[in-house]
Structure formats: C-alpha cells, structure tokens
Protein backbone atom coordinates (compact mmCIF):
# COMPACT_ATOMS: atom_id res chain seq x y z
CA MET A 1 64.11 20.92 -61.50
CA LYS A 2 63.10 22.30 -64.87
CA THR A 3 60.31 24.80 -64.53
CA THR A 4 57.36 23.97 -66.72
CA ARG A 5 53.87 25.32 -67.00
CA ARG A 6 52.59 22.09 -65.45
CA ASN A 7 54.91 22.49 -62.41
CA VAL A 8 53.76 26.07 -61.90
CA ILE A 9 50.10 25.02 -61.99
CA LEU A 10 50.71 22.16 -59.57
CA SER A 11 52.68 24.30 -57.11
CA GLY A 12 50.00 26.99 -57.27
CA ALA A 13 47.34 24.39 -56.57
CA ALA A 14 49.35 23.12 -53.60
CA VAL A 15 49.61 26.64 -52.17
CA SER A 16 45.87 27.15 -52.64
CA ALA A 17 45.14 23.82 -50.97
CA ALA A 18 47.45 24.72 -48.10
CA MET A 19 45.50 27.95 -47.60
CA VAL A 20 42.09 26.26 -47.87
CA VAL A 21 42.79 23.47 -45.35
CA PRO A 22 43.38 25.81 -42.35
CA ARG A 23 40.32 27.80 -43.33
CA MET A 24 38.22 24.63 -43.49
CA ALA A 25 39.69 23.48 -40.20
CA ALA A 26 38.91 26.81 -38.57
CA PHE A 27 35.37 26.63 -39.92
CA ALA A 28 34.94 23.08 -38.68
CA ALA A 29 36.30 24.06 -35.28
CA ALA A 30 33.90 26.97 -34.81
CA PRO A 31 32.56 26.47 -31.27
CA GLU A 32 28.97 25.43 -30.62
CA VAL A 33 27.12 25.92 -27.37
CA LYS A 34 24.24 23.52 -26.85
CA LEU A 35 21.71 24.35 -24.16
CA GLY A 36 19.64 21.48 -22.83
CA VAL A 37 15.97 22.02 -22.05
CA VAL A 38 14.16 19.51 -19.86
CA GLY A 39 10.48 20.33 -19.45
CA VAL A 40 6.97 18.92 -19.66
CA LEU A 41 5.96 19.19 -23.32
CA SER A 42 2.87 16.97 -23.23
CA GLY A 43 -0.15 16.47 -20.99
CA PRO A 44 -2.11 18.95 -18.84
CA ALA A 45 1.01 20.88 -17.74
CA ALA A 46 2.45 21.25 -21.26
CA GLN A 47 1.87 25.03 -21.24
CA TRP A 48 4.68 25.35 -18.71
CA GLY A 49 7.20 23.36 -20.73
CA LEU A 50 6.33 25.06 -24.01
CA ALA A 51 6.90 28.43 -22.33
CA LEU A 52 10.30 27.21 -21.11
CA ARG A 53 11.36 25.85 -24.49
CA GLY A 54 10.19 28.96 -26.35
CA ALA A 55 12.04 31.24 -23.95
CA VAL A 56 15.35 29.38 -24.28
CA GLU A 57 15.07 29.20 -28.06
CA PHE A 58 14.42 32.94 -28.13
CA VAL A 59 17.42 33.74 -25.89
CA ALA A 60 19.62 31.46 -28.01
CA ALA A 61 18.52 33.42 -31.09
CA GLU A 62 19.30 36.68 -29.26
CA ALA A 63 22.78 35.40 -28.37
CA ASN A 64 23.45 34.36 -31.96
CA ARG A 65 22.19 37.68 -33.32
CA ASP A 66 24.40 39.66 -30.94
CA GLY A 67 27.43 37.37 -31.04
CA LEU A 68 27.20 37.21 -27.25
CA ILE A 69 29.23 34.08 -26.53
CA LYS A 70 32.86 33.80 -27.60
CA ILE A 71 34.94 30.73 -26.83
CA GLY A 72 38.62 30.73 -27.62
CA GLY A 73 38.23 34.06 -29.38
CA GLN A 74 35.61 32.71 -31.76
CA THR A 75 31.93 33.55 -31.78
CA ALA A 76 29.93 30.50 -30.75
CA ASN A 77 26.66 29.35 -32.25
CA VAL A 78 24.02 28.66 -29.60
CA SER A 79 21.48 25.90 -30.18
CA VAL A 80 18.82 24.21 -28.07
CA VAL A 81 18.09 20.52 -27.49
CA ALA A 82 14.70 20.07 -25.78
CA ILE A 83 13.42 16.79 -24.32
CA ASP A 84 9.99 16.07 -22.85
CA SER A 85 10.24 15.16 -19.17
CA LYS A 86 6.59 14.04 -19.10
CA TYR A 87 6.41 15.80 -15.72
CA THR A 88 7.86 12.79 -13.90
CA ALA A 89 11.10 12.11 -12.03
CA GLU A 90 11.80 9.17 -14.35
CA GLY A 91 11.19 11.24 -17.47
CA ALA A 92 13.46 14.03 -16.28
CA ALA A 93 16.23 11.58 -15.33
CA ALA A 94 16.01 9.95 -18.74
CA ALA A 95 16.16 13.37 -20.41
CA ALA A 96 19.23 14.36 -18.39
CA ASN A 97 20.96 11.09 -19.26
CA SER A 98 20.23 11.70 -22.93
CA LEU A 99 21.67 15.22 -22.76
CA ALA A 100 24.73 13.95 -20.89
CA GLY A 101 25.26 11.41 -23.66
CA GLN A 102 25.31 14.28 -26.15
CA GLY A 103 27.93 16.13 -24.11
CA ILE A 104 25.54 18.90 -23.07
CA LYS A 105 26.54 20.35 -19.70
CA VAL A 106 24.00 23.16 -19.11
CA ILE A 107 20.29 22.45 -18.54
CA LEU A 108 17.43 24.93 -18.25
CA GLY A 109 14.44 23.36 -16.56
CA PRO A 110 12.76 21.29 -15.42
CA ILE A 111 9.51 22.89 -14.29
CA GLY A 112 8.25 20.89 -11.33
CA SER A 113 9.48 19.26 -8.16
CA PRO A 114 9.14 15.61 -9.30
CA GLU A 115 11.29 16.36 -12.35
CA LEU A 116 13.87 18.29 -10.35
CA THR A 117 14.12 15.41 -7.87
CA GLY A 118 14.83 13.02 -10.76
CA ILE A 119 17.32 15.23 -12.55
CA LYS A 120 19.60 16.24 -9.66
CA PRO A 121 21.45 12.92 -9.19
CA ILE A 122 22.10 12.65 -12.93
CA ALA A 123 23.31 16.24 -13.10
CA MET A 124 25.57 15.78 -10.09
CA ARG A 125 27.12 12.61 -11.52
CA ASN A 126 27.83 14.32 -14.84
CA SER A 127 28.82 17.76 -13.45
CA MET A 128 25.91 19.42 -15.22
CA LEU A 129 24.69 22.88 -14.27
CA VAL A 130 20.92 23.02 -13.80
CA MET A 131 18.79 26.16 -13.70
CA GLY A 132 15.50 24.58 -12.68
CA ASN A 133 12.18 25.27 -11.10
CA GLY A 134 10.09 23.39 -8.59
CA TYR A 135 8.76 24.41 -5.23
CA ALA A 136 9.91 21.38 -3.22
CA LYS A 137 11.38 22.10 0.19
CA ASP A 138 14.68 20.62 -1.01
CA ALA A 139 14.59 22.06 -4.54
CA ILE A 140 18.12 23.42 -4.08
CA GLY A 141 20.67 23.13 -1.31
CA PRO A 142 24.38 23.19 -0.49
CA GLN A 143 24.62 19.49 -1.37
CA TRP A 144 23.87 20.46 -5.01
CA PRO A 145 26.17 23.43 -5.70
CA LEU A 146 25.52 23.33 -9.45
CA VAL A 147 21.72 23.49 -9.11
CA PHE A 148 20.14 26.96 -9.27
CA HIS A 149 16.52 28.00 -8.77
CA GLN A 150 14.86 30.19 -11.40
CA GLY A 151 12.47 31.86 -8.97
CA PRO A 152 11.23 31.86 -5.38
CA GLY A 153 8.92 29.16 -4.12
CA PRO A 154 5.87 29.72 -1.92
CA SER A 155 8.13 30.42 1.04
CA GLY A 156 8.83 33.74 -0.70
CA TRP A 157 5.44 34.80 -2.01
CA ALA A 158 2.58 32.87 -0.33
CA ASP A 159 2.29 35.23 2.64
CA PRO A 160 1.80 38.52 0.72
CA ILE A 161 -0.70 36.89 -1.67
CA ILE A 162 -2.74 35.44 1.19
CA LYS A 163 -2.85 38.86 2.86
CA ILE A 164 -4.22 40.41 -0.35
CA ALA A 165 -6.78 37.60 -0.81
CA LYS A 166 -7.93 37.75 2.81
CA ASN A 167 -8.40 41.48 2.58
CA LYS A 168 -10.40 41.11 -0.65
CA PHE A 169 -12.49 37.99 0.07
CA GLY A 170 -12.44 37.74 3.89
CA MET A 171 -12.12 33.93 4.10
CA LYS A 172 -11.53 32.28 7.47
CA SER A 173 -11.02 28.67 6.31
CA VAL A 174 -9.44 27.01 3.28
CA VAL A 175 -8.86 23.55 1.81
CA VAL A 176 -5.56 23.28 -0.07
CA VAL A 177 -5.68 20.78 -2.97
CA ALA A 178 -2.71 19.33 -4.86
CA PRO A 179 -1.35 16.13 -6.46
CA ASN A 180 -0.11 13.51 -3.97
CA ASP A 181 3.55 13.61 -5.00
CA GLN A 182 6.38 15.91 -3.95
CA GLY A 183 5.34 18.43 -6.59
CA GLY A 184 2.08 18.80 -4.70
CA THR A 185 2.72 18.02 -1.05
CA ASP A 186 5.73 20.30 -0.58
CA ILE A 187 3.88 23.27 -2.02
CA ALA A 188 0.52 22.61 -0.39
CA SER A 189 2.06 22.16 3.06
CA VAL A 190 3.95 25.47 2.80
CA ASP A 191 0.79 27.19 1.56
CA ALA A 192 -1.24 25.70 4.44
CA GLN A 193 1.24 27.01 7.00
CA ALA A 194 1.11 30.46 5.42
CA TYR A 195 -2.70 30.48 5.66
CA LYS A 196 -2.55 29.45 9.31
CA ALA A 197 -0.01 32.20 10.01
CA ASN A 198 -2.60 34.65 8.68
CA GLY A 199 -5.36 33.35 10.97
CA ILE A 200 -7.05 31.15 8.35
CA ALA A 201 -7.86 27.53 9.28
CA ALA A 202 -6.32 25.22 6.65
CA THR A 203 -6.64 21.54 5.76
CA GLU A 204 -5.06 19.63 2.87
CA GLU A 205 -6.51 17.25 0.26
CA TYR A 206 -4.48 15.28 -2.28
CA TYR A 207 -5.29 13.42 -5.49
CA GLN A 208 -3.42 11.00 -7.75
CA ARG A 209 -1.61 12.79 -10.57
CA GLY A 210 -3.31 11.86 -13.82
CA THR A 211 -6.80 11.91 -12.31
CA THR A 212 -9.51 13.01 -14.75
CA ASN A 213 -12.63 12.66 -12.58
CA PHE A 214 -12.42 14.92 -9.56
CA ALA A 215 -15.94 14.29 -8.27
CA PRO A 216 -14.79 12.34 -5.16
CA ILE A 217 -12.36 15.06 -4.02
CA VAL A 218 -14.93 17.77 -4.77
CA THR A 219 -17.37 15.89 -2.54
CA ARG A 220 -14.81 15.75 0.27
CA ILE A 221 -14.16 19.48 -0.07
CA MET A 222 -17.86 20.34 -0.01
CA ASN A 223 -18.35 18.22 3.10
CA GLN A 224 -15.78 20.37 4.94
CA LYS A 225 -17.68 23.58 4.09
CA PRO A 226 -14.56 25.78 3.63
CA GLU A 227 -14.82 29.46 2.75
CA ALA A 228 -12.02 29.12 0.16
CA VAL A 229 -10.20 26.45 -1.84
CA ASP A 230 -6.55 26.75 -2.90
CA LEU A 231 -5.50 24.59 -5.86
CA ALA A 232 -1.79 25.09 -5.04
CA SER A 233 0.44 23.45 -7.67
CA SER A 234 -2.28 21.50 -9.51
CA PRO A 235 -1.52 21.72 -13.26
CA PRO A 236 -3.69 24.27 -15.11
CA GLY A 237 -5.74 21.58 -16.87
CA ASP A 238 -6.52 19.82 -13.60
CA ALA A 239 -7.23 23.11 -11.83
CA GLY A 240 -9.73 24.17 -14.50
CA ILE A 241 -11.67 20.92 -14.14
CA ILE A 242 -11.70 21.17 -10.34
CA VAL A 243 -12.98 24.77 -10.49
CA LYS A 244 -15.73 23.76 -12.91
CA GLN A 245 -16.82 20.82 -10.77
CA LEU A 246 -16.68 22.87 -7.56
CA ARG A 247 -18.94 25.53 -9.06
CA GLN A 248 -21.30 22.88 -10.42
CA ALA A 249 -21.47 21.40 -6.91
CA GLY A 250 -22.56 24.78 -5.56
CA PHE A 251 -19.33 26.10 -4.06
CA GLU A 252 -19.53 29.91 -3.85
CA GLY A 253 -16.30 30.79 -2.01
CA ALA A 254 -13.05 32.20 -3.35
CA ILE A 255 -10.67 29.86 -5.17
CA GLY A 256 -6.92 30.45 -5.19
CA ARG A 257 -3.89 28.94 -6.84
CA LEU A 258 -0.66 29.58 -4.97
CA GLY A 259 1.50 27.35 -7.14
CA GLY A 260 2.23 29.09 -10.41
CA PRO A 261 0.63 30.87 -13.35
CA GLY A 262 -1.96 29.44 -15.70
CA TYR A 263 -4.99 31.68 -15.19
CA SER A 264 -5.94 31.79 -18.88
CA GLU A 265 -5.94 28.00 -19.27
CA ILE A 266 -7.79 27.49 -15.97
CA SER A 267 -10.43 30.02 -17.03
CA ARG A 268 -10.78 28.37 -20.45
CA VAL A 269 -11.18 24.85 -19.04
CA ALA A 270 -13.52 25.99 -16.26
CA GLY A 271 -15.77 27.86 -18.68
CA GLY A 272 -14.71 31.49 -18.33
CA ASP A 273 -14.24 34.16 -15.68
CA GLU A 274 -17.95 34.01 -14.86
CA VAL A 275 -17.33 30.48 -13.58
CA LEU A 276 -14.17 31.49 -11.70
CA LYS A 277 -16.22 34.16 -9.88
CA ASP A 278 -13.73 35.05 -7.10
CA PHE A 279 -10.25 33.80 -7.96
CA TYR A 280 -6.69 34.73 -6.96
CA TRP A 281 -3.31 33.44 -8.09
CA TYR A 282 0.44 33.92 -8.18
CA GLU A 283 2.01 35.48 -11.29
CA PRO A 284 5.81 34.94 -11.33
CA VAL A 285 6.31 38.11 -13.37
CA PHE A 286 4.59 41.46 -13.05
CA ILE A 287 3.63 42.22 -16.65
CA ASP A 288 4.12 45.82 -17.73
CA GLU A 289 5.03 47.53 -20.99
CA LYS A 290 8.72 46.67 -20.68
CA VAL A 291 7.98 43.00 -20.12
CA LEU A 292 5.45 42.90 -22.97
CA LYS A 293 8.16 44.20 -25.30
CA ILE A 294 9.71 40.73 -25.03
CA ALA A 295 6.68 39.41 -26.90
CA ASP A 296 7.22 41.94 -29.69
CA ASP A 297 10.92 41.09 -29.88
CA TYR A 298 10.07 37.39 -29.97
CA LYS A 299 7.70 37.89 -32.89
CA THR A 300 10.32 39.89 -34.79
CA LEU A 301 13.15 37.44 -34.18
CA MET A 302 11.29 34.12 -34.24
CA LYS A 303 8.60 35.00 -36.81
CA ALA A 304 5.89 33.61 -34.53
CA GLU A 305 3.75 34.51 -31.54
CA ARG A 306 5.34 33.91 -28.15
CA PRO A 307 4.18 30.98 -25.99
CA GLU A 308 0.96 31.81 -24.14
CA ASN A 309 1.91 31.04 -20.54
CA ASN A 310 3.47 33.96 -18.65
CA LEU A 311 6.23 31.71 -17.32
CA PHE A 312 7.75 32.49 -20.72
CA PHE A 313 8.80 35.95 -19.53
CA GLN A 314 10.45 34.62 -16.39
CA TRP A 315 12.35 31.94 -18.32
CA VAL A 316 13.60 34.58 -20.75
CA SER A 317 15.25 36.51 -17.92
CA VAL A 318 16.64 33.28 -16.47
CA ALA A 319 18.01 32.04 -19.79
CA ARG A 320 19.65 35.41 -20.34
CA MET A 321 21.41 35.06 -16.99
CA VAL A 322 22.71 31.63 -18.00
CA THR A 323 23.96 32.75 -21.41
CA LYS A 324 25.66 35.76 -19.82
CA ALA A 325 27.38 33.41 -17.37
CA ILE A 326 28.59 31.17 -20.21
CA ALA A 327 29.86 34.26 -22.05
CA LYS A 328 31.64 35.51 -18.94
CA ALA A 329 33.18 32.10 -18.22
CA GLY A 330 34.19 31.63 -21.86
CA THR A 331 33.25 27.96 -21.76
CA ALA A 332 30.18 25.77 -22.21
CA ASN A 333 31.80 22.72 -20.62
CA ASP A 334 33.42 23.84 -17.37
CA THR A 335 30.32 24.12 -15.21
CA GLN A 336 32.30 25.15 -12.13
CA GLN A 337 33.44 28.25 -13.99
CA ILE A 338 29.95 28.90 -15.35
CA ALA A 339 28.45 28.56 -11.85
CA ALA A 340 31.02 30.97 -10.42
CA ALA A 341 30.25 33.47 -13.18
CA LEU A 342 26.50 33.09 -12.60
CA ARG A 343 26.81 33.77 -8.86
CA SER A 344 28.84 36.91 -9.59
CA LEU A 345 26.37 38.40 -12.07
CA PRO A 346 24.04 41.18 -10.91
CA VAL A 347 20.40 40.09 -11.13
CA ASP A 348 19.23 42.61 -13.68
CA ASP A 349 17.18 42.17 -16.84
CA PRO A 350 16.51 44.88 -19.44
CA ASN A 351 12.79 44.04 -19.40
CA LEU A 352 12.06 42.66 -15.92
CA GLY A 353 14.31 45.07 -14.05
CA ALA A 354 16.50 44.50 -11.00
CA GLY A 355 16.20 41.60 -8.59
CA GLY A 356 18.50 39.65 -6.33
CA TRP A 357 19.86 36.30 -5.24
CA ILE A 358 18.09 34.72 -2.26
CA GLY A 359 17.66 31.23 -0.78
CA GLN A 360 20.16 31.11 2.09
CA LYS A 361 17.50 31.28 4.81
CA PHE A 362 15.12 28.64 3.42
CA PHE A 363 17.45 26.37 1.40
CA GLY A 364 20.86 27.02 2.90
CA ILE A 365 22.29 28.30 -0.39
CA ASN A 366 22.01 31.70 -2.06
CA GLN A 367 21.13 30.43 -5.55
CA GLU A 368 17.50 31.44 -6.01
CA LEU A 369 16.61 34.25 -8.40
CA SER A 370 14.06 36.81 -7.23
CA PHE A 371 12.27 39.48 -9.30
CA PRO A 372 9.11 41.52 -8.61
CA PHE A 373 5.99 39.39 -9.07
CA GLY A 374 2.25 39.84 -9.44
CA VAL A 375 -1.01 38.86 -7.78
CA GLY A 376 -3.88 38.16 -10.16
CA LEU A 377 -7.51 38.62 -9.17
CA VAL A 378 -10.90 37.85 -10.65
CA VAL A 379 -13.65 39.49 -8.57
CA LYS A 380 -17.31 38.61 -9.14
CA GLY A 381 -16.42 37.21 -12.55
CA LYS A 382 -14.47 40.29 -13.67
CA LEU A 383 -10.72 40.22 -14.33
CA GLN A 384 -8.85 42.87 -12.30
CA PRO A 385 -5.47 44.51 -13.02
CA VAL A 386 -2.61 42.41 -11.67
CA GLN A 387 -1.12 43.88 -8.48
CA ARG A 388 2.64 44.34 -8.31
CA VAL A 389 4.50 42.96 -5.27
CA ASP A 390 8.17 43.69 -4.54
CA ALA A 391 10.70 40.93 -5.15
CA ALA A 392 10.80 38.39 -2.34
CA THR A 393 13.71 38.84 0.08
CA GLU A 394 14.94 37.09 3.19
CA THR A 395 15.47 40.13 5.39
C-alpha cells in the first residue's frame, strides 16, 4: 500500500488508541472494597450508630491513605455504605438485604441484640461476614462461623464493675431496668446474676422500647425500696429520663448502667452530674493519651470532630482488624478467607494496645474481641477519673 501522510496519521492514531484502551480498562477495573455499616442512626440510641459509622469511615480513609488493601496486585479504594437499622431486628434484616443486593459481603455492626438477631439469618444466607455487637446470650456461636463479636458482653465485665461499685457505694439490693426485648432481657438477666453472685439482692423490671413516660416504672422501683438501680442496656436517652424521674421521685441510692457507654448523654438528659449524684457505668475502652490521639488523627484526616460517644474508639480498633483481614486475604468477596485471616491476626491496636480473642467458654466460639476497659464513676455529683480494668479473659 502506498504510504501517504494520511495513512501515517491513521496508523499512529490506531496505535495510540490501542495503548489507551488497556489503560482505560485497567483504570475501570481498579478494585473497590465496599464495607457495609448497619447501625442505629436515628432515635434515642443514635449516638451508638453514629460512633460506629464515623469509626468505619475513618478507618476506610486510613486504608485509602496508606494503600493498605491490594487485590490482584492493585491498590483498592475502600468506601462505606451505611444503612439505618432503626435499632430493630426488622430494620437490620432489611439493611442486610439491601447490602447483599449491592454485592457487599462485609458488615460492621449492628450495635444491639435485636439488630444482630435480625441480621444473622440474612448474613448466613448470603455468606456475609459480620463484625457486630450486642450482648445477647446467643450473640455469636458455632452455628454462625462468619459472625464475630466486637467486644465482650456483661459476662466478661459485669463482675469486676459490680465489685468496684459495691466497694464505693455499699449497696445490698438493686433493681435492674431494661427494655423488654432481647436487647434488654439478655443483658439485664446476666447483670442480675452477677449482682447476686456478689451478695446483692437483685430484681428485674422491663419497659416497652419506645416508652417516653417512665413514671409507672419509677413508681414500681420506688415501691421496692432498693439501694441501687441498674439501667443495664437502656439507650442513653431513655436512661437519662429514668435517672431524672428517679431523682425527682426522691431516690437517693446509686444508679448504674452495666450495658454500654453513654455517660455524657445520660448526664445531659438527666440535668447534669449533680442529678446523677452517685453513678457508675461500663466504658468499653479505657481512654488514655494514646486512645485520644485517634480523635486528633480523625480531625486531621476527616476535617471534622470525631463522634461524641466513646464507642467510636472501640469501633476504630475493630474496623482496623477487619480491614487488615481483608488485606491479608487479598479479597473483599471470599468471606471464608477473610474470616480465616481475621482469626489468625493478633489482637493488637496501635492506640488501644494488646488484647485477645475470647468467647469459647460463654458462646462456644473464640470470636469475641477483648481489650482493656474502664469503669466510670460519679460520686456525690463529681465526675471521677475512669478506672482501668484488664481485658476480660476466660481463664
């Protein structure tokens, strides 16, 4: 064929196009890792879900900054899809179904037992890995090998907290109060047994989740004349109202909350530490300078203040474990490989420190993360330094 200037231009264009197409294909094929978040993002327990979502978004940003996850030799982009569970089994199941429809195989959350109960069958059917929370007696188990627990339940920490509270406040009787669903009854019953094991008489009272007027249950509590009241896993908004109404009714004893963090919100709703008077609670993370550095790093990376609830710090360490497992497995879709990688990882966080895997004794499966935790105290209306307690073990 006669060579002309037109032929040269056309052949050059063809070569350029041939070079561009693979590059475009490679760009289009760049792997993406989507992490699902299922948590309560509305209502009185929204603080918990916002802490979860903020933590996972922060860890995703860390992974992207550091190029942590590589799939097929390519650096993956990590993104987060968060759905409000509305703190119900039905809401969590619907959220899991939505994530499954988007092809998302790894879920962080949910927060509470009702949600976890709703999500597990969906996750099992779709081979989804779940790193959830919830203090139900069947939160995890060998029948759900892809479900992991982000921290110990009251079986791990109720006893040492009760010992500290008894030593400080000297109570001999307690009424344990919680919502009348699995998210309340499973926690309250374990708490009650722990009180009894420490020589403290314990009874249980339950209310309908969604209640706004707690006067009837406050009346029942006052009629029993307990020396302490434990609000167990009542959401922070509910707990604050109950504290306020108890104090208005003349209750002078100690009030505890062995069901999760939320002190600041409870104090705000109740009317301040002066209203709390004598108060004790479980803090999932012992906050020191290393842990607080996460807040500084969050502000630098996310250009915003970190979520208020201290569950944020615990979810950061948990989300880091999950992203490390995905990186080690080299896949975001094969949850069997991700689970195997997760089980093999040492429980160690640069901010929270070293912990361990527990759960075999209580749940029958060693898939529960355990780090050092804290016990918060307000004494005579004055906030005290949080006490550090060693990570829960099963020895």
